Coordinates of C-alpha atoms in Angstrom, one line a residue:
M1475 CA -6.8 -19.5 -31.0
P1476 CA -5.2 -18.0 -34.1
V1477 CA -7.1 -18.5 -37.3
D1478 CA -3.7 -18.8 -39.5
F1479 CA -2.2 -22.1 -37.6
F1480 CA 1.8 -22.0 -36.9
S1481 CA 3.2 -24.5 -39.1
L1482 CA 6.7 -25.8 -38.9
L1483 CA 6.7 -26.1 -42.4
N1484 CA 5.3 -23.2 -43.9
H1485 CA 6.6 -20.4 -41.9
R1486 CA 10.1 -18.9 -41.2
W1487 CA 10.8 -19.5 -37.9
L1488 CA 14.5 -21.1 -38.0
P1489 CA 16.7 -18.3 -37.3
V1490 CA 19.9 -19.0 -39.4
L1491 CA 23.4 -17.7 -40.4
R1492 CA 24.3 -16.7 -43.9
R1493 CA 27.7 -16.7 -45.3
D1494 CA 28.6 -14.5 -48.3
L1495 CA 30.9 -16.5 -50.4
R1496 CA 32.3 -13.4 -51.8
T1497 CA 32.8 -11.4 -48.8
A1498 CA 33.0 -14.2 -45.9
L1499 CA 30.4 -11.7 -43.9
T1500 CA 27.6 -13.5 -42.5
R1501 CA 23.9 -12.2 -41.7
R1502 CA 21.1 -13.9 -39.7
D1503 CA 17.7 -14.6 -41.5
H1504 CA 14.9 -16.8 -40.7
I1505 CA 14.0 -19.6 -43.2
R1506 CA 11.3 -22.0 -43.3
P1507 CA 13.0 -25.9 -43.6
C1508 CA 12.7 -26.1 -47.2
D1509 CA 14.6 -22.8 -47.7
L1510 CA 17.7 -24.9 -46.5
T1511 CA 19.1 -24.5 -50.0
D1512 CA 18.2 -21.3 -50.7
Q1513 CA 21.0 -19.2 -52.5
I1514 CA 23.3 -22.2 -51.7
G1515 CA 25.6 -21.1 -54.3
T1516 CA 26.3 -17.4 -53.3
E1517 CA 25.2 -16.9 -49.8
P1518 CA 24.3 -20.3 -48.4
V1519 CA 22.9 -21.3 -44.7
V1520 CA 26.1 -22.2 -42.5
A1521 CA 24.8 -22.5 -39.0
F1522 CA 21.5 -22.4 -36.9
D1523 CA 21.7 -19.5 -35.0
W1524 CA 19.2 -19.4 -31.8
R1525 CA 21.8 -18.2 -29.3
R1526 CA 21.3 -21.1 -27.1
P1527 CA 23.6 -24.3 -28.1
D1528 CA 20.7 -26.5 -27.2
F1529 CA 18.3 -25.5 -29.8
D1530 CA 20.8 -25.1 -32.6
A1531 CA 22.0 -29.0 -31.9
A1532 CA 18.3 -29.9 -31.9
S1533 CA 17.7 -28.0 -34.8
R1534 CA 20.0 -30.1 -36.5
E1535 CA 18.3 -33.2 -35.6
F1536 CA 15.1 -32.0 -36.3
M1537 CA 16.1 -31.0 -39.9
I1538 CA 18.1 -34.3 -40.2
G1539 CA 14.8 -36.2 -39.1
L1540 CA 12.8 -34.6 -41.6
L1541 CA 15.2 -35.4 -44.5
A1542 CA 15.0 -38.8 -43.3
T1543 CA 11.4 -38.8 -43.3
A1544 CA 10.2 -37.2 -46.3
C1545 CA 13.4 -37.4 -48.8
P1546 CA 16.1 -39.8 -47.7
P1547 CA 18.7 -41.2 -50.3
T1548 CA 17.7 -44.9 -51.2
T1549 CA 19.1 -47.9 -50.2
D1550 CA 19.3 -49.3 -53.4
N1551 CA 21.1 -46.4 -55.4
D1552 CA 24.1 -45.2 -53.7
D1553 CA 24.2 -42.6 -56.7
D1554 CA 21.3 -40.8 -55.5
W1555 CA 23.0 -39.6 -52.2
Y1556 CA 25.9 -38.2 -54.0
A1557 CA 23.8 -36.5 -56.8
R1558 CA 22.3 -34.6 -53.8
W1559 CA 25.4 -33.7 -52.3
D1560 CA 26.6 -32.2 -55.6
T1561 CA 23.2 -30.7 -56.7
P1562 CA 21.2 -29.7 -53.8
P1563 CA 17.5 -29.9 -54.1
T1564 CA 15.8 -26.8 -54.3
P1565 CA 13.9 -25.1 -52.2
D1566 CA 10.6 -25.9 -54.1
D1567 CA 11.8 -29.4 -54.6
L1568 CA 12.4 -29.8 -50.7
N1569 CA 8.8 -28.1 -50.3
R1570 CA 7.0 -30.8 -52.4
A1571 CA 9.0 -33.6 -50.5
F1572 CA 7.8 -32.3 -47.3
A1573 CA 4.1 -31.2 -48.2
P1574 CA 2.7 -34.8 -47.7
F1575 CA 3.3 -34.7 -43.8
A1576 CA 2.2 -31.1 -43.2
E1577 CA -0.4 -32.4 -40.7
A1578 CA 2.4 -33.5 -38.3
F1579 CA 3.8 -30.4 -38.3
V1580 CA 1.0 -28.0 -37.5
F1581 CA 1.9 -26.3 -34.2
D1582 CA -1.2 -24.7 -32.8
G1583 CA -4.3 -25.8 -34.7
D1584 CA -7.6 -27.7 -33.6
G1585 CA -6.4 -31.3 -34.4
P1586 CA -3.3 -32.9 -33.8
R1587 CA -0.3 -30.4 -32.4
F1588 CA 3.2 -31.0 -33.0
M1589 CA 4.6 -33.1 -30.2
Q1590 CA 1.8 -32.4 -28.2
D1591 CA -0.7 -34.8 -26.4
R1592 CA -4.2 -35.1 -28.5
D1593 CA -6.1 -34.6 -25.1
E1594 CA -6.7 -31.4 -23.4
L1595 CA -4.9 -31.9 -20.0
D1596 CA -6.4 -31.4 -16.9
G1597 CA -4.5 -29.8 -13.6
D1598 CA -2.8 -26.9 -12.9
P1599 CA -1.0 -25.1 -15.7
V1600 CA 2.8 -24.7 -15.7
G1601 CA 4.9 -21.7 -16.3
I1602 CA 6.5 -21.9 -19.9
A1603 CA 10.0 -22.0 -18.6
G1604 CA 9.2 -25.3 -17.4
L1605 CA 10.2 -26.7 -21.0
L1606 CA 13.6 -25.5 -20.8
I1607 CA 15.8 -28.3 -19.5
D1608 CA 18.3 -25.9 -17.8
N1609 CA 15.6 -24.1 -15.9
P1610 CA 15.9 -23.8 -12.2
G1611 CA 13.6 -26.9 -10.9
Q1612 CA 11.0 -25.9 -8.1
K1613 CA 13.2 -27.6 -5.4
A1614 CA 16.1 -24.7 -6.6
V1615 CA 13.5 -22.0 -6.3
D1616 CA 12.0 -23.4 -3.1
D1617 CA 15.4 -23.5 -1.3
N1618 CA 16.8 -20.0 -3.1
L1619 CA 19.3 -21.8 -5.1
D1620 CA 18.9 -20.5 -8.6
F1621 CA 21.9 -18.7 -8.6
F1622 CA 23.2 -18.7 -12.4
A1623 CA 20.1 -19.8 -14.0
K1624 CA 17.3 -17.7 -12.5
R1625 CA 13.7 -17.9 -11.8
G1626 CA 11.3 -15.6 -14.1
R1627 CA 13.6 -15.0 -16.8
T1628 CA 11.3 -16.8 -19.4
P1629 CA 7.5 -15.3 -18.9
A1630 CA 6.6 -16.2 -22.5
L1631 CA 7.8 -17.8 -25.7
S1632 CA 7.3 -16.6 -29.3
R1633 CA 5.8 -19.9 -31.0
A1634 CA 9.0 -20.2 -33.0
S1635 CA 10.8 -20.7 -29.8
A1636 CA 8.3 -22.8 -27.9
A1637 CA 8.4 -25.2 -30.6
M1638 CA 11.9 -25.8 -30.3
A1639 CA 12.0 -25.7 -26.4
L1640 CA 9.4 -28.4 -26.9
F1641 CA 11.4 -30.4 -29.3
V1642 CA 14.4 -30.2 -27.2
L1643 CA 12.8 -31.5 -24.1
Q1644 CA 11.0 -34.5 -26.1
T1645 CA 14.3 -35.2 -27.6
F1646 CA 16.7 -34.8 -24.8
A1647 CA 14.3 -35.0 -21.8
P1648 CA 15.7 -35.9 -18.4
A1649 CA 14.1 -37.6 -15.3
G1650 CA 11.3 -35.5 -14.7
G1651 CA 10.0 -37.3 -11.4
A1652 CA 7.5 -40.3 -11.3
G1653 CA 5.8 -41.1 -14.6
H1654 CA 7.7 -38.3 -16.3
R1655 CA 9.6 -40.1 -18.8
T1656 CA 13.1 -39.4 -20.0
S1657 CA 13.7 -39.2 -24.0
L1658 CA 14.1 -42.5 -26.4
R1659 CA 17.8 -42.2 -25.5
G1660 CA 17.5 -41.7 -22.0
G1661 CA 18.1 -38.5 -20.0
G1662 CA 20.4 -35.8 -22.1
P1663 CA 22.0 -38.1 -24.6
L1664 CA 25.2 -37.5 -26.3
T1665 CA 24.8 -36.7 -30.5
T1666 CA 28.0 -37.1 -32.7
L1667 CA 27.8 -35.9 -36.3
V1668 CA 30.7 -35.5 -39.0
M1669 CA 31.0 -31.9 -40.0
P1670 CA 32.8 -30.5 -43.0
K1671 CA 36.0 -28.7 -41.9
D1672 CA 35.3 -25.9 -44.0
P1673 CA 33.3 -23.2 -42.0
N1674 CA 31.8 -21.9 -45.5
A1675 CA 30.3 -25.3 -46.2
P1676 CA 26.8 -25.2 -46.6
L1677 CA 24.6 -26.4 -43.7
W1678 CA 23.0 -28.8 -46.2
H1679 CA 26.3 -30.7 -46.6
T1680 CA 26.6 -31.6 -42.6
L1681 CA 22.9 -32.6 -42.4
W1682 CA 23.0 -34.5 -45.7
L1683 CA 26.0 -36.6 -44.5
A1684 CA 24.1 -37.8 -41.5
V1685 CA 20.8 -39.1 -43.1
P1686 CA 20.2 -42.4 -43.1
T1687 CA 19.3 -44.4 -46.4
Y1688 CA 15.9 -45.9 -46.3
D1689 CA 13.8 -47.4 -49.1
G1690 CA 12.0 -44.1 -49.5
P1691 CA 9.8 -41.4 -47.8
A1692 CA 7.7 -42.6 -44.9
T1693 CA 4.5 -43.8 -45.8
G1694 CA 1.3 -45.9 -44.6
D1695 CA 0.2 -44.9 -41.1
L1696 CA 2.1 -42.1 -40.4
A1697 CA 0.8 -41.8 -36.7
L1698 CA 3.7 -44.9 -36.5
V1699 CA 6.4 -42.0 -37.3
F1700 CA 4.7 -39.2 -35.5
P1701 CA 3.0 -40.3 -32.1
W1702 CA 1.1 -37.2 -31.7
L1703 CA -1.1 -37.9 -34.9
A1704 CA -3.2 -40.6 -32.7
P1705 CA -3.8 -40.9 -28.9
T1706 CA -0.7 -41.3 -26.9
R1707 CA 0.5 -44.6 -26.2
T1708 CA 0.5 -44.1 -22.3
S1709 CA 2.8 -45.9 -19.9
E1710 CA 0.9 -46.2 -16.6
D1711 CA 0.2 -49.3 -14.3
K1712 CA 3.2 -51.1 -15.8
K1713 CA 2.3 -51.1 -19.0
P1714 CA 4.8 -52.8 -21.3
P1715 CA 7.2 -50.2 -23.1
T1716 CA 6.9 -49.0 -26.9
T1717 CA 9.5 -51.0 -28.6
P1718 CA 10.6 -51.1 -32.4
S1719 CA 7.8 -53.6 -33.1
D1720 CA 5.3 -50.9 -31.9
I1721 CA 6.4 -47.9 -34.3
D1722 CA 7.4 -47.6 -38.2
P1723 CA 9.1 -50.6 -39.8
A1724 CA 12.0 -48.3 -40.6
R1725 CA 12.0 -46.9 -37.1
R1726 CA 12.1 -43.2 -37.8
Q1727 CA 9.9 -42.4 -34.9
C1728 CA 13.3 -42.6 -33.2
F1729 CA 13.5 -38.6 -34.5
W1730 CA 10.2 -38.1 -33.2
G1731 CA 10.0 -39.6 -29.8
M1732 CA 7.2 -38.0 -27.6
P1733 CA 7.7 -39.4 -23.8
R1734 CA 6.2 -36.2 -22.4
R1735 CA 2.5 -35.6 -22.2
I1736 CA 2.1 -31.9 -22.9
R1737 CA -0.2 -29.6 -24.2
L1738 CA 0.6 -25.8 -24.7
A1739 CA -1.7 -23.0 -23.9
F1740 CA -1.8 -20.2 -26.4
R1741 CA -2.9 -16.5 -26.1
P1742 CA -2.4 -13.1 -28.2
T1743 CA 0.4 -11.1 -27.4
E1744 CA 0.0 -8.3 -25.1
P1745 CA 1.2 -4.9 -26.1
G1746 CA 5.1 -4.4 -25.5
E1747 CA 5.5 -8.3 -25.1
T1748 CA 8.0 -10.4 -27.0
G1749 CA 9.5 -14.0 -26.8
A1750 CA 12.2 -14.1 -24.4
L1751 CA 14.2 -16.1 -26.2
D1752 CA 14.3 -14.6 -29.5
D1753 CA 13.8 -11.5 -31.5
A1754 CA 11.2 -12.6 -34.1
S1755 CA 7.9 -10.6 -33.8
D1756 CA 4.8 -12.9 -33.4
D1757 CA 1.3 -12.0 -32.5
V1758 CA 0.8 -15.2 -30.4
V1759 CA 2.8 -16.3 -27.5
V1760 CA 3.0 -19.6 -25.1
A1761 CA 2.9 -18.7 -21.5
Q1762 CA 1.8 -21.8 -19.9
Y1763 CA 1.4 -25.5 -20.6
R1764 CA -0.1 -28.2 -18.7
T1765 CA 1.2 -31.9 -18.5
R1766 CA 0.5 -35.3 -17.2
P1767 CA 2.8 -38.2 -16.6
W1768 CA 3.1 -41.6 -18.0
G1769 CA 3.7 -40.6 -21.7
V1770 CA 5.5 -42.9 -24.3
N1771 CA 8.2 -45.4 -22.5
Y1772 CA 10.5 -46.2 -24.9
A1773 CA 12.9 -49.6 -24.9
A1774 CA 15.3 -50.9 -27.3
V1775 CA 15.1 -48.0 -30.0
A1776 CA 18.0 -47.5 -31.6
H1777 CA 18.8 -43.8 -33.1
P1778 CA 21.5 -43.1 -35.8
L1779 CA 22.8 -40.2 -34.3
S1780 CA 24.1 -41.3 -31.0
P1781 CA 26.9 -43.9 -29.9
M1782 CA 26.3 -46.6 -27.5
Y1783 CA 27.9 -48.8 -24.9
R1784 CA 27.0 -51.9 -22.5
Q1785 CA 28.4 -53.1 -19.3
K1786 CA 29.5 -56.7 -20.4
P1787 CA 29.2 -58.9 -23.1
D1788 CA 25.4 -60.1 -24.1
T1789 CA 23.7 -57.4 -22.3
E1790 CA 21.6 -54.5 -23.5
W1791 CA 23.1 -51.5 -25.4
L1792 CA 22.8 -48.2 -23.7
F1793 CA 23.3 -44.6 -24.7
V1794 CA 26.2 -43.1 -24.0
H1795 CA 25.6 -39.5 -22.1
P1796 CA 28.0 -36.8 -21.4
Q1797 CA 29.6 -36.4 -18.0
P1798 CA 31.2 -33.5 -16.0
D1799 CA 34.7 -33.9 -17.2
G1800 CA 33.7 -32.9 -20.6
I1801 CA 34.5 -34.5 -24.3
T1802 CA 38.1 -34.9 -24.9
Y1803 CA 40.5 -37.3 -26.5
R1804 CA 40.4 -39.9 -24.4
H1805 CA 36.6 -40.6 -25.8
W1806 CA 37.9 -39.9 -29.2
V1807 CA 38.5 -43.6 -30.3
D1808 CA 35.0 -44.9 -28.8
L1809 CA 33.0 -42.1 -30.9
V1810 CA 35.0 -42.5 -34.1
A1811 CA 36.3 -46.2 -34.5
A1812 CA 34.4 -48.8 -35.7
G1813 CA 34.8 -51.2 -33.1
S1814 CA 35.9 -54.8 -33.1
A1815 CA 33.8 -58.2 -32.7
G1816 CA 32.9 -58.5 -28.9
S1817 CA 33.5 -54.5 -28.2
L1818 CA 31.8 -52.9 -25.5
R1819 CA 31.3 -49.7 -27.3
R1820 CA 29.9 -48.7 -30.8
R1821 CA 29.8 -45.3 -32.5
A1822 CA 26.6 -43.6 -33.9
D1823 CA 25.6 -45.1 -37.2
C1824 CA 25.7 -41.6 -38.6
V1825 CA 29.5 -41.3 -38.0
G1826 CA 30.8 -44.6 -40.0
T1827 CA 28.1 -43.9 -42.8
A1828 CA 29.6 -40.3 -43.2
L1829 CA 33.2 -41.4 -43.0
G1830 CA 32.4 -43.7 -45.9
R1831 CA 30.8 -41.3 -48.1
L1832 CA 33.6 -38.6 -47.3
Q1833 CA 36.1 -41.2 -48.4
A1834 CA 34.4 -41.8 -51.6
L1835 CA 34.1 -38.0 -52.2
R1836 CA 37.9 -37.8 -51.3
L1837 CA 36.9 -35.3 -48.7
S1838 CA 37.9 -37.2 -45.7
S1839 CA 40.8 -34.8 -44.5
Q1840 CA 38.3 -32.2 -44.6
A1841 CA 36.2 -33.3 -41.7
R1842 CA 35.6 -33.0 -37.9
L1843 CA 33.7 -34.8 -35.4
S1844 CA 31.2 -32.9 -33.1
A1845 CA 29.7 -33.9 -30.2
C1846 CA 27.6 -32.5 -27.9
G1847 CA 24.6 -33.1 -25.1
Y1848 CA 23.3 -32.2 -21.8
D1849 CA 25.3 -33.4 -19.0
M1850 CA 22.3 -34.2 -16.3
D1851 CA 22.5 -35.0 -12.8
N1852 CA 19.3 -37.0 -12.8
M1853 CA 16.5 -34.1 -12.8
K1854 CA 19.4 -31.1 -13.0
A1855 CA 21.4 -29.8 -16.0
R1856 CA 24.6 -29.4 -15.2
G1857 CA 25.5 -28.0 -18.5
F1858 CA 25.6 -28.3 -22.0
V1859 CA 28.5 -30.0 -23.2
E1860 CA 30.2 -29.4 -26.8
A1861 CA 33.4 -30.3 -28.3
E1862 CA 34.9 -30.5 -31.9
M1863 CA 37.6 -32.9 -32.8
P1864 CA 39.8 -33.7 -35.8
L1865 CA 38.9 -36.9 -38.0
F1866 CA 41.3 -39.2 -39.9
V1867 CA 39.8 -41.2 -42.8
I1868 CA 42.5 -43.8 -44.2
K1869 CA 42.6 -47.3 -45.6
A1870 CA 44.4 -48.4 -42.7
A1871 CA 42.1 -47.0 -40.2
T1872 CA 42.1 -50.0 -38.1
R1873 CA 45.8 -49.5 -37.3
L1874 CA 45.3 -45.9 -36.7
D1875 CA 42.4 -46.5 -34.0
S1876 CA 44.8 -49.2 -32.5
F1877 CA 47.3 -46.6 -31.8
A1878 CA 45.3 -44.0 -31.0
R1879 CA 44.1 -46.4 -28.0
D1880 CA 47.6 -47.0 -27.0
L1881 CA 48.0 -43.0 -26.8
V1882 CA 44.8 -42.8 -24.9
A1883 CA 45.7 -46.0 -22.5
A1884 CA 49.1 -44.4 -21.7
A1885 CA 47.6 -41.0 -20.8
N1886 CA 44.8 -42.8 -18.6
H1887 CA 47.5 -44.4 -16.8
V1888 CA 49.8 -41.4 -16.2
A1889 CA 46.4 -39.3 -15.4
S1890 CA 45.6 -41.8 -12.6
R1891 CA 48.8 -42.2 -11.2
T1892 CA 50.0 -38.6 -11.4
A1893 CA 46.6 -37.9 -9.3
A1894 CA 47.5 -40.9 -6.9
F1895 CA 51.0 -39.5 -5.9
V1896 CA 49.9 -36.0 -5.5
G1897 CA 47.1 -37.7 -3.0
D1898 CA 50.2 -39.3 -1.2
A1899 CA 52.5 -36.0 -1.1
I1900 CA 49.7 -33.9 0.5
G1901 CA 47.7 -36.6 2.6
A1902 CA 44.8 -36.3 0.7
K1903 CA 42.1 -38.7 1.6
K1904 CA 41.2 -41.3 -0.9
A1905 CA 37.4 -40.1 -0.7
D1906 CA 38.6 -37.0 -2.2
A1907 CA 37.6 -37.7 -5.8
T1908 CA 36.9 -34.4 -7.0
A1909 CA 40.4 -33.1 -6.9
R1910 CA 42.1 -36.1 -8.4
A1911 CA 39.5 -36.2 -11.1
A1912 CA 39.9 -32.5 -12.2
L1913 CA 43.7 -32.9 -12.0
R1914 CA 43.3 -36.2 -14.6
E1915 CA 41.1 -33.9 -17.0
R1916 CA 43.6 -31.3 -16.9
L1917 CA 46.2 -33.9 -18.2
F1918 CA 44.2 -34.8 -21.1
D1919 CA 43.2 -31.3 -21.7
D1920 CA 46.9 -30.1 -21.8
T1921 CA 47.9 -33.0 -23.9
Q1922 CA 45.2 -32.7 -26.7
T1923 CA 46.8 -30.7 -29.1
K1924 CA 50.1 -33.2 -29.0
F1925 CA 47.8 -36.5 -29.3
F1926 CA 46.1 -35.1 -32.8
D1927 CA 49.3 -33.8 -34.1
L1928 CA 50.8 -37.2 -33.6
L1929 CA 47.4 -39.1 -34.9
D1930 CA 48.0 -36.7 -38.0
Q1931 CA 51.6 -37.9 -38.5
A1932 CA 50.7 -41.4 -37.9
A1933 CA 47.9 -41.1 -40.3
H1934 CA 50.4 -39.8 -43.2
C1935 CA 52.7 -42.8 -42.2
L1936 CA 50.0 -45.3 -42.8
E1937 CA 48.9 -43.7 -46.0
K1938 CA 52.3 -44.1 -47.5
A1939 CA 52.7 -47.5 -46.3
A1940 CA 50.0 -48.9 -44.5
D1941 CA 52.3 -52.4 -43.3
D1942 CA 55.0 -50.1 -41.8
A1943 CA 55.7 -52.0 -38.7
D1944 CA 57.8 -49.4 -37.2
Y1945 CA 56.1 -45.7 -37.5
Q1946 CA 54.4 -46.1 -34.0
L1947 CA 57.9 -46.3 -31.7
P1948 CA 59.2 -43.1 -32.4
L1949 CA 55.5 -41.3 -32.0
A1950 CA 55.2 -43.2 -29.2
R1951 CA 58.6 -42.0 -27.6
D1952 CA 57.5 -38.4 -28.9
F1953 CA 54.1 -38.2 -27.0
L1954 CA 55.8 -39.6 -23.6
A1955 CA 58.8 -37.2 -23.7
T1956 CA 56.8 -34.2 -25.0
A1957 CA 53.6 -34.3 -23.6
L1958 CA 52.8 -36.8 -20.8
T1959 CA 56.0 -36.1 -18.8
P1960 CA 56.4 -32.7 -18.7
T1961 CA 52.5 -32.2 -18.5
A1962 CA 52.3 -34.7 -15.6
L1963 CA 55.6 -33.2 -13.5
R1964 CA 53.9 -29.8 -13.8
L1965 CA 50.5 -30.8 -12.7
F1966 CA 52.4 -32.3 -9.6
D1967 CA 54.3 -29.4 -9.0
D1968 CA 51.6 -27.2 -9.1
A1969 CA 49.3 -29.4 -6.7
V1970 CA 52.5 -30.2 -4.6
P1971 CA 54.4 -26.5 -3.5
L1972 CA 57.5 -27.7 -1.6
T1973 CA 58.0 -24.6 -0.3
D1974 CA 54.7 -24.7 1.8
L1975 CA 55.5 -27.9 3.4
E1976 CA 56.3 -28.9 7.0
P1977 CA 59.5 -31.1 7.1
R1978 CA 57.5 -34.4 7.8
S1979 CA 55.4 -33.5 4.9
L1980 CA 58.0 -32.8 2.5
V1981 CA 59.6 -36.3 2.8
H1982 CA 56.3 -37.7 1.9
A1983 CA 56.4 -35.1 -1.4
V1984 CA 59.9 -35.9 -2.5
Q1985 CA 59.0 -39.7 -2.0
A1986 CA 55.8 -39.3 -4.1
R1987 CA 57.5 -36.9 -7.0
R1988 CA 60.6 -39.6 -6.9
R1989 CA 58.2 -42.2 -7.9
L1990 CA 56.1 -40.2 -10.4
V1991 CA 59.7 -39.7 -12.0
L1992 CA 60.4 -43.5 -11.8
M1993 CA 57.3 -44.2 -13.8
L1994 CA 58.0 -41.7 -16.3
A1995 CA 61.2 -43.1 -17.0
G1996 CA 59.9 -47.0 -17.3
R1997 CA 61.0 -48.1 -13.9
G1998 CA 58.9 -50.0 -11.6
G1999 CA 55.6 -51.7 -11.9
D2000 CA 53.8 -48.2 -12.8
G2001 CA 56.8 -47.7 -15.4
A2002 CA 56.3 -51.1 -17.1
T2003 CA 52.6 -50.6 -17.3
L2004 CA 53.3 -47.4 -19.1
F2005 CA 55.5 -48.3 -21.3
G2006 CA 53.7 -51.6 -22.2
A2007 CA 50.7 -49.1 -23.2
L2008 CA 52.9 -47.4 -25.7
K2009 CA 54.4 -50.4 -27.0
M2010 CA 58.0 -49.1 -25.8
P2011 CA 60.7 -51.5 -24.7
V2012 CA 60.6 -51.7 -20.9
A2013 CA 63.8 -50.1 -19.4
T2014 CA 66.2 -52.5 -18.2
P2015 CA 66.7 -52.5 -14.3
Q2016 CA 70.1 -51.0 -13.2
P2017 CA 72.4 -53.6 -11.7
K2018 CA 72.7 -53.3 -8.0
A2019 CA 76.1 -52.3 -6.6
P2020 CA 77.9 -55.5 -5.0
K2021 CA 77.7 -55.5 -1.2
L2022 CA 80.8 -55.2 0.8
P2023 CA 81.7 -57.9 2.7
K2024 CA 80.9 -57.3 6.7
A2025 CA 83.9 -57.3 8.9
K2026 CA 84.2 -60.4 11.3
G2027 CA 84.2 -59.5 15.2
R2028 CA 81.8 -58.2 18.0
K2029 CA 79.3 -55.8 17.4
T2030 CA 81.3 -53.7 19.7
G2031 CA 82.0 -50.7 17.1
K2032 CA 85.5 -51.5 17.0
T2033 CA 87.2 -52.3 13.5
A2034 CA 88.7 -56.0 12.8
E2035 CA 92.0 -54.6 13.6
E2036 CA 91.4 -53.2 16.9
T2037 CA 89.5 -56.6 17.8
T2038 CA 92.8 -58.9 16.7
A2039 CA 95.2 -56.2 18.8

């Protein structure tokens, strides 16, 4: 065990990018948490740079949690937040604020260790790669299915990388087998942040936008904030879960949840050995750890960085998780809009807080939404999903949100029906959901730029005249004519090549395409649904041609004249 214990507050362990404001050139650096504001006026830290998106995202959450714990803006003085936005605290200021919490951030000491169990856990050691969520599981290795995420790529980690890998696992933990708990927000939660649009903006501003207000720094029993400062609150034998009444009153433990019981094993670095995930030198590495099931089982603990949903009114709120189809504009409204009373969706608290702050600063047109998280299939990571989208903050936000929902509803209908018409054309089985889902997502991908262009136009219209009742119709027509219609027809034609079909299949294909064209023109039930979503007048049915009177006579094929004759 090293004599000089590794402190996550005092060691330069966080890799970052600095941008020279004179030359716009960037360089890599390693900083202590308190160095976040170092050289902020000339060469600010603008991003974390672990070269792993999950580590970068977790680093942002780590710093937001640290600021919320040690030096949050106070609830009784809004000027406090704005003052530190304009004049960020110095590294010395932050260092003094962090100092009372030093015990909780020792990583390899003889006492409490950051995010590790207090007990020396028994059992067989596990390779350190097991901390990485995207590492192939034992079954994948046994079945020789680790094609993309290969086994053996992470024999050891430096203490810096091990600390972040542990934080990522505890913060995003997926299901891990019987008794191995998911994170406080479930497996692979979605995190949303409001970020300045300017790439030169200091990272301080991104993080400070998301820090909630509290009465002051955490005080009292710090074990209620940092669970590793006390014996683990285990969850075996049907013990009740850990709820808000079991943690600190301000619920800051949401940033420091510890669902997994883990104890790392440290050893001296061998000659020529480096941490597999970084290029920082360290005389100590972590190659193995021990783990036991039945860590902290959280229930009903909210988190300010994640959106939530419920399946029906008056049921519990659940955290949103990324899905295989990624994050597109069809998710945008639920991630950004405040939601009405009785809504089944709720944006992250930090989004509403940040938008209000930016509006007061008159910087609302210079922001973007960042959303990211692990897309999990039970215990298997399918991928780490990231997306950035524009934000529009205006006084008539409710009307803009309503218009956005109309566009999304129309796109959802067109995507779903186009996929169904393709299935009718080629005889695809209804159970073949994968191809249909892929087509639907292509429609959203291909119309996303137009969607945000139209929202920008709508925002400008509503800024000029918030009560304008006529702004929506021309924009909705534009969305249908220049985005939905050409995209749907192109996707259908790509999926149903008429030249490759046999005569009988060709008939089905032509009929299916005709129904698609009629829908896009507002005809029939599908067309009425589409035009209704866009608040467009439904197309008036064309009058049917009058029927000619039938000739009298027997059905002999002869004309009436021939019969009379």
